[in-house]
Coordinates of C-alpha atoms in Angstrom, one line a residue:
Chain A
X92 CA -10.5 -45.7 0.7
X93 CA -8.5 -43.0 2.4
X94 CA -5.9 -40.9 0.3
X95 CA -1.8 -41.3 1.1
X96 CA -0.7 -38.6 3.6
X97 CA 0.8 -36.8 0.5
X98 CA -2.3 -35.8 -0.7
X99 CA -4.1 -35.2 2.1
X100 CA -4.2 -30.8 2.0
X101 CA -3.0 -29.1 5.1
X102 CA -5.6 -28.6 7.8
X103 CA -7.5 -24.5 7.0
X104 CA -5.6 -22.3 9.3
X105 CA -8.1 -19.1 8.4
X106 CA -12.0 -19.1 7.1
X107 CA -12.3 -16.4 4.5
X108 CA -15.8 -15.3 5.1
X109 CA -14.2 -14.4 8.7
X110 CA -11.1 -12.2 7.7
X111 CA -13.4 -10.2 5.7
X112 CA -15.9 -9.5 8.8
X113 CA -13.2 -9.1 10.8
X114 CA -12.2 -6.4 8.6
X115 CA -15.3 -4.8 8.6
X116 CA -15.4 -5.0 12.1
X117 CA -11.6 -3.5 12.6
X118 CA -12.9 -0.5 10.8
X119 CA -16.0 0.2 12.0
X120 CA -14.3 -0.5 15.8
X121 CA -11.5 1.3 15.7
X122 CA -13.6 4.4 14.4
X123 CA -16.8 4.3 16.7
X124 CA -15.4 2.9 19.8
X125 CA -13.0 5.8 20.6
X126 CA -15.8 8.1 19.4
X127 CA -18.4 6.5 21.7
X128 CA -15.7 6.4 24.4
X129 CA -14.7 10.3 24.1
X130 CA -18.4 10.9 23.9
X131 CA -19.0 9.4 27.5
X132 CA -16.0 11.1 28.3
X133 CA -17.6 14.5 27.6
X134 CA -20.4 13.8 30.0
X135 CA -19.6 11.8 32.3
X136 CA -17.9 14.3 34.7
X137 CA -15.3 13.5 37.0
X138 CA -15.2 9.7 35.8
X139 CA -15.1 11.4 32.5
X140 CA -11.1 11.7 32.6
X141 CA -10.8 7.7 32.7
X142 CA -12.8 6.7 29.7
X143 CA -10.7 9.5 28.1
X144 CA -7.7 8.2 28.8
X145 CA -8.7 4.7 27.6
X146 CA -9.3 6.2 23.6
X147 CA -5.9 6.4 23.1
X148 CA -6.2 2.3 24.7
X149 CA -8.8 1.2 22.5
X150 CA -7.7 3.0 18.7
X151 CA -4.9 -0.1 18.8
X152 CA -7.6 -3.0 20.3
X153 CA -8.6 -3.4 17.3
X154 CA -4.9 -4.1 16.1
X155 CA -3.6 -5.8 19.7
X156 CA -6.6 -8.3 19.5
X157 CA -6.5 -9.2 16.0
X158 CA -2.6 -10.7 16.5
X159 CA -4.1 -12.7 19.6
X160 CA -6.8 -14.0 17.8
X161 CA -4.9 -14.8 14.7
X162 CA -1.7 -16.1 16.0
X163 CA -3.1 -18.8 19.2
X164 CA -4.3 -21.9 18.3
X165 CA -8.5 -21.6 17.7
X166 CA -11.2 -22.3 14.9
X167 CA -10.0 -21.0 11.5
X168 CA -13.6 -18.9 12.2
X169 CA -11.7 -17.2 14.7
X170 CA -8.5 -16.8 13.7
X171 CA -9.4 -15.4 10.6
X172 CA -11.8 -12.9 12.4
X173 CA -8.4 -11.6 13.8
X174 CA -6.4 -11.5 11.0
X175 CA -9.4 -9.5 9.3
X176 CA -8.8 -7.4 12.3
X177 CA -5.8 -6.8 11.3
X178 CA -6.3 -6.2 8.0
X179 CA -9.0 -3.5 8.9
X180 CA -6.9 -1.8 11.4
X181 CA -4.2 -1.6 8.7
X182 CA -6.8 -0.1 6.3
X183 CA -8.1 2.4 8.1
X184 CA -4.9 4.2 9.0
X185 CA -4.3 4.1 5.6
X186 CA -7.7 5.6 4.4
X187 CA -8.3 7.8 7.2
X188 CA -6.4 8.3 10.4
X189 CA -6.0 11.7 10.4
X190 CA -9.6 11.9 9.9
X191 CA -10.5 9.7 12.5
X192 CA -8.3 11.1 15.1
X193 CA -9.6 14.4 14.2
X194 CA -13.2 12.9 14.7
X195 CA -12.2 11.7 18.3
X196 CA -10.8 14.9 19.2
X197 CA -13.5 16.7 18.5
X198 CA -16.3 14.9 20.3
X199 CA -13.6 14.2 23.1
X200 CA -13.8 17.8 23.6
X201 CA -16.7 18.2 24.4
Chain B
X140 CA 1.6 29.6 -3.5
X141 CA 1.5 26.5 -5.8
X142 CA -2.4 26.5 -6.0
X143 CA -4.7 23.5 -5.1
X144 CA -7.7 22.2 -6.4
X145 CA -9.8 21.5 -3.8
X146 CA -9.7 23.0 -0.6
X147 CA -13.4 22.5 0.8
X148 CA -13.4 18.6 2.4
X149 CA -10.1 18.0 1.1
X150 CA -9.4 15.5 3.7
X151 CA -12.6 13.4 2.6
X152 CA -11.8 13.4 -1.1
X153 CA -8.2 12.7 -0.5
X154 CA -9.5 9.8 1.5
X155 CA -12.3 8.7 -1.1
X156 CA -9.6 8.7 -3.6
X157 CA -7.0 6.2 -1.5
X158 CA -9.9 4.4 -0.8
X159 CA -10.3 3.8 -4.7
X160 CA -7.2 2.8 -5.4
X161 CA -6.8 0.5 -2.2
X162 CA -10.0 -1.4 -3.9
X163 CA -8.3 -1.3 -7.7
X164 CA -5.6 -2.9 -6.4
X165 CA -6.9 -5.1 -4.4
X166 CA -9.4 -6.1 -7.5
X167 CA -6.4 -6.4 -9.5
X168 CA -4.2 -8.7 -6.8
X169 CA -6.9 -10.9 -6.6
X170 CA -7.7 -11.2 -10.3
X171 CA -3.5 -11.9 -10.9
X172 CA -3.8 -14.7 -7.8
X173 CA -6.8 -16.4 -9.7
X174 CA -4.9 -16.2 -13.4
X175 CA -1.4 -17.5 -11.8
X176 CA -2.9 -20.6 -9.5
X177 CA -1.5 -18.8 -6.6
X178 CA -4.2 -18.9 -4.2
X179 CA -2.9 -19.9 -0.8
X180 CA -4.1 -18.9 2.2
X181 CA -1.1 -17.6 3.9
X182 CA -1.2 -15.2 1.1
X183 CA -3.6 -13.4 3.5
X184 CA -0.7 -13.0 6.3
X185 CA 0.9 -11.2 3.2
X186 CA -1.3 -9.4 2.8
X187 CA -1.7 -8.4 6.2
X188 CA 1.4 -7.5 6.7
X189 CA 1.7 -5.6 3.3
X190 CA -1.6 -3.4 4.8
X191 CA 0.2 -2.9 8.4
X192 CA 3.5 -2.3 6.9
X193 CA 2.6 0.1 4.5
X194 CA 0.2 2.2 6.7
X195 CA 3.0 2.8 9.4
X196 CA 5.5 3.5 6.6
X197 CA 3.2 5.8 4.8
X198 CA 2.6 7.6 8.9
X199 CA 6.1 7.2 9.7
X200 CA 7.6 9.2 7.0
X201 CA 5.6 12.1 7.8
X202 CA 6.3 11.9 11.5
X203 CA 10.2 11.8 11.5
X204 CA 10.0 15.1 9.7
X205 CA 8.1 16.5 12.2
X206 CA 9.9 15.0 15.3
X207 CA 12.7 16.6 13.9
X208 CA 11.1 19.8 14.7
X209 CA 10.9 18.9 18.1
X210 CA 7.4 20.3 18.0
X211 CA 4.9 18.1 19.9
X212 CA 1.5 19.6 18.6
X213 CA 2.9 19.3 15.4
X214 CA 2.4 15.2 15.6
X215 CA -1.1 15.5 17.0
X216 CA -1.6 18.3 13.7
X217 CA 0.1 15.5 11.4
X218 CA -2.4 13.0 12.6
X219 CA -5.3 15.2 11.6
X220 CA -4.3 16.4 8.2
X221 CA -2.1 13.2 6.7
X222 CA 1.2 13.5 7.0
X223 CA 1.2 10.9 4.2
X224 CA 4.4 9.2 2.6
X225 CA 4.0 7.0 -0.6
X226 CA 7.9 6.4 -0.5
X227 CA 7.7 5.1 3.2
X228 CA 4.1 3.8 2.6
X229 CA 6.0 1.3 -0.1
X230 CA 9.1 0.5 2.4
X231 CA 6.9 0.0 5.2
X232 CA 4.5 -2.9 2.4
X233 CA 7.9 -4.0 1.2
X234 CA 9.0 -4.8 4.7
X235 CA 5.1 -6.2 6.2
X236 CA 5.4 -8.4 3.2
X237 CA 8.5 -9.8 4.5
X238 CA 7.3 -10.1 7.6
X239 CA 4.4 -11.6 6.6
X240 CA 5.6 -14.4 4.8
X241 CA 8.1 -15.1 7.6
X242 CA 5.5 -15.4 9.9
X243 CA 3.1 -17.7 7.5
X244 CA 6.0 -19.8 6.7
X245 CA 5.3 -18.6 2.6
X246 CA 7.6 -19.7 0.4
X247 CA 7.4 -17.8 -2.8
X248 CA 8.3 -14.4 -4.6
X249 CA 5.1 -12.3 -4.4
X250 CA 6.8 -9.7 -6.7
X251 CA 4.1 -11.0 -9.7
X252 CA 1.2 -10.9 -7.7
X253 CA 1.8 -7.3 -6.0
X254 CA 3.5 -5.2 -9.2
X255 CA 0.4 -4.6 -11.6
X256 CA -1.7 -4.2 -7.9
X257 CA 0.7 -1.2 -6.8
X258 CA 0.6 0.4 -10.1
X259 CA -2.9 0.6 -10.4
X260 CA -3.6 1.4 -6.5
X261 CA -1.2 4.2 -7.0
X262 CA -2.5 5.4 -10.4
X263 CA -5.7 6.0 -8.6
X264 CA -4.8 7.0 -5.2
X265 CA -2.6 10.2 -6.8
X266 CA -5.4 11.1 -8.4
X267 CA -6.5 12.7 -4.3
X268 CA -3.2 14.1 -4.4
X269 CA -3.7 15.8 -7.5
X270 CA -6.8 17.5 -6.4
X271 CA -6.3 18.3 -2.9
X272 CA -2.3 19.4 -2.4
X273 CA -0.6 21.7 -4.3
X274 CA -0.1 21.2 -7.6
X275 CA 3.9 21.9 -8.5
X276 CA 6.3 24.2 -9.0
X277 CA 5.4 27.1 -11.5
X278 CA 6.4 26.7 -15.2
X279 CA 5.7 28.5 -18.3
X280 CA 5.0 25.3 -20.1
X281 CA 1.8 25.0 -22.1
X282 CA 0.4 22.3 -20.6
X283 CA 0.8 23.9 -17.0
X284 CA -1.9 24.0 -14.7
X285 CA -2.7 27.4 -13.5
X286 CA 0.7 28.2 -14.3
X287 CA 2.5 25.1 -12.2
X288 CA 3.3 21.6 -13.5
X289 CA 0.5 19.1 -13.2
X290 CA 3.3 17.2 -11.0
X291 CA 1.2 14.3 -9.9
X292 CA -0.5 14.1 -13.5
X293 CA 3.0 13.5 -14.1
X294 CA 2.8 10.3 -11.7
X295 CA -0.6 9.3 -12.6
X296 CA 0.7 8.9 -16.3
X297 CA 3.9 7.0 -14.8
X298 CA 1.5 4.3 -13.0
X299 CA -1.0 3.7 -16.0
X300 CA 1.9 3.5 -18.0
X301 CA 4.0 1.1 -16.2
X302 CA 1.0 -0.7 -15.5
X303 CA 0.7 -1.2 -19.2
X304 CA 3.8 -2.2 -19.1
X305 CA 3.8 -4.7 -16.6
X306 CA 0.8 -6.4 -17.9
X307 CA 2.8 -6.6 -21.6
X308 CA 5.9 -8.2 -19.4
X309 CA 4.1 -10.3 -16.7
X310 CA 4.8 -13.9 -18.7
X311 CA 8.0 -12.7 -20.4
X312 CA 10.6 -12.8 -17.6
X313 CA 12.5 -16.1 -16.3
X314 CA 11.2 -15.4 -12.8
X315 CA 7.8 -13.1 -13.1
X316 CA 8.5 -11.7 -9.6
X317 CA 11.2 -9.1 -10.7
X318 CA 8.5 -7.5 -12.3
X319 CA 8.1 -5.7 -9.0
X320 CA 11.6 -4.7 -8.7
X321 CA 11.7 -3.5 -12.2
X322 CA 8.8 -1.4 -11.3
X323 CA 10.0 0.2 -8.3
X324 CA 13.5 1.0 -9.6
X325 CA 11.9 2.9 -12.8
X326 CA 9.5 4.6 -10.5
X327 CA 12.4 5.5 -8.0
X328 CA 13.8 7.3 -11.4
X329 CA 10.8 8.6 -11.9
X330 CA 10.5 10.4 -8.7
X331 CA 14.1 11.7 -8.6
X332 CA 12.8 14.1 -11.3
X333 CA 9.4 14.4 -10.2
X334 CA 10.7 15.8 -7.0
X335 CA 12.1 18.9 -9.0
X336 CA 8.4 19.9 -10.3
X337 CA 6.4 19.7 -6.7
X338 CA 6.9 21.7 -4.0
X339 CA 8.2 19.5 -1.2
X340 CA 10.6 21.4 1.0
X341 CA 14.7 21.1 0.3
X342 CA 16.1 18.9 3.0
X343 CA 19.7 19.3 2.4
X344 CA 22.0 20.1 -1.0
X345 CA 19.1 21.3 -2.8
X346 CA 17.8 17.7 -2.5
X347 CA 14.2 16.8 -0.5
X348 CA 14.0 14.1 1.7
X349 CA 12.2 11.8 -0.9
X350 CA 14.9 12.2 -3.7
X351 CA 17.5 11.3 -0.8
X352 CA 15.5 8.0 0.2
X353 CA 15.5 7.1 -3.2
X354 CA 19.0 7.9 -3.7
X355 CA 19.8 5.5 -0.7
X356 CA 17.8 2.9 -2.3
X357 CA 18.4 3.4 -5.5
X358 CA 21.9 1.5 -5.4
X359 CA 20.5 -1.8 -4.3
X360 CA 17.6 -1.4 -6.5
X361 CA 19.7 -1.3 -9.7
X362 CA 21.7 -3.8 -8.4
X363 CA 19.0 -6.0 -8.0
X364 CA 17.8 -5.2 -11.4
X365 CA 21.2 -6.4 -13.3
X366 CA 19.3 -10.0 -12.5
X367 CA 16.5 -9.7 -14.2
X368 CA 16.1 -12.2 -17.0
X369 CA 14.0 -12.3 -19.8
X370 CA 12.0 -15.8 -20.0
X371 CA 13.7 -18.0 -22.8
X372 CA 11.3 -18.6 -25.4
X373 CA 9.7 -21.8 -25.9
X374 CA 10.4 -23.7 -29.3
X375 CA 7.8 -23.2 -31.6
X376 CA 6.4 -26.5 -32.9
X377 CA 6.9 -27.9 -36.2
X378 CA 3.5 -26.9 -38.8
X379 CA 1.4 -29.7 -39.1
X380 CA 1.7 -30.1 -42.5
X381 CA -2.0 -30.8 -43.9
X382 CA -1.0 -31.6 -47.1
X383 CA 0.9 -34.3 -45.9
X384 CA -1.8 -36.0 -44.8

């Protein structure tokens, strides 16, 4: 027997397990990509001036791709991966920005 | 010089200590969801917004004042070391909640849910203020703290109080969300005298720029307070009278 529309619940728009990892995954990303990225920049010479100027790009991926994932139509895997993207992007310029930029600057220079 | 606690990797404690009370309060918004039957996915929009909106309040406090002095290295400096507004960290949540809910379509006042959260996350979170910025203005008083008011011992006591309070109130108003509004209009009346025991620069009229933000919101806040309802009490139900029986 299937239940009246009424009581059928709405469809899962966003898996929870996934927001957390995608929170995870915003902090630890928006940290140690920029790092990585300003650490190639101190080595890599001439090309070294375009991967610096993408560390600037890449601390706000985290935040630009989480609203993509989270806000098309997807699994609710994947849009709750962005929203945790979010979330963690959110989180850590709350806990640490200054600290992170600081990092970045400091390995950016070589 | 107001003195501070902790100067060696005061960055990092500050920073373990907002950490702290992030996780308090997020403990504690989750436990209130689970007691009130609220649990709703779109809460998590709120919640993302609430994160976003506070972290580029809290930023965007600190940067105005600096733009103001037209001082470009000063940003980059204000990125390193904090630049940190509660006040605008707590516009910038009040507005991401907003936003949030628009966007997820929520329906309902998240004032219940968020209140006892805030108190505690700030209770906690001060406690990195109190250690690693300077303590407040000097006093003679005898609880003073290297001869300046324990100004954000001040606030600590404020949040774990209020949080007390809000726990004692969180079933006794008509509509449980003003609880938040209640909370934020005591606290902006709190800070308005806090102000005068830290050391934050004057802005203008002997006033600093966080007693003026509060004095701007302070109008609509009480306003909004005039509302607030207590929960009429349920009729107690006639003693079953054993003896009856």
């Amino acid at each position: 027997m299937t239940e009246p529309p009424w009581a059928q619940r709405p469809p899962r728009r966003f898996a929870t397990g996934s927001v957390v990892l995608g929170a995870v995954v915003g902090v630890v990303g928006t940290v140690a990509v920029p790092i990585l990225l300003g650490l190639v920049a101190s080595v890599a010479g001439p090309l070294g001036i375009a991967f610096g100027l993408l560390v600037p790009v890449t601390v706000l991926a985290a935040l630009v791709l989480g609203i993509v994932l989270a806000s098309t139509p997807g699994s609710p895997q994947r849009r709750g991966f962005g929203l945790g993207l979010v979330i963690g992007w959110g989180l850590l310029l709350l806990l640490a920005g200054g600290l992170c930029i600081a990092l970045i600057a400091g390995y950016s220079g070589g | 010089m107001a003195p501070v606690l902790v100067q060696e990797h005061a960055a990092l404690v500050h920073g373990l200590c907002v950490a702290a009370g992030i996780a308090a309060g997020a403990a504690v918004l989750a436990l209130e969801v689970r007691r009130r039957g609220a649990a709703d996915e779109r809460l998590l929009v709120v919640v993302a917004g609430v994160v976003v909106g506070g972290a580029l309040g809290m930023r965007a406090a600190g940067l105005v004042r600096l733009v103001q002095a037209g001082d470009a290295s000063l940003l980059v400096q204000a990125w390193e070391t904090g630049a940190k507004s509660v006040l605008g960290g707590l516009c910038g949540a009040y507005v991401g909640a907003l936003v949030g809910k628009r966007l997820a379509g929520y329906p309902h006042r998240t004032g219940a849910l968020f209140a006892p959260a805030v108190a505690l996350g700030l209770a906690v979170g001060r406690v990195g203020c109190f250690l690693t910025e300077p303590v407040g203005q000097p006093t003679d008083l005898p609880w003073a703290l290297r001869g300046a008011h324990p100004s954000f011992l001040y606030e600590i006591a404020f949040h774990a109080t209020a949080l007390v309070v809000l726990l004692a109130l969180r079933d006794r108003l008509a509509d449980p969300a003003d609880l938040l509004v209640g909370y934020l209009t005591a606290y902006a009346l709190f800070r308005l005298w806090v102000e005068t025991t830290r050391t934050n620069d004057v802005l203008v009229v002997g006033l600093t720029g966080s007693q003026w933000v509060v004095l701007l919101a302070l109008p609509l806040l009480l306003a909004r307070c005039t509302r607030i309802r207590l929960a009429p009490r349920e009729p107690q139900e006639p003693r079953h009278q054993e003896a009856v029986a």
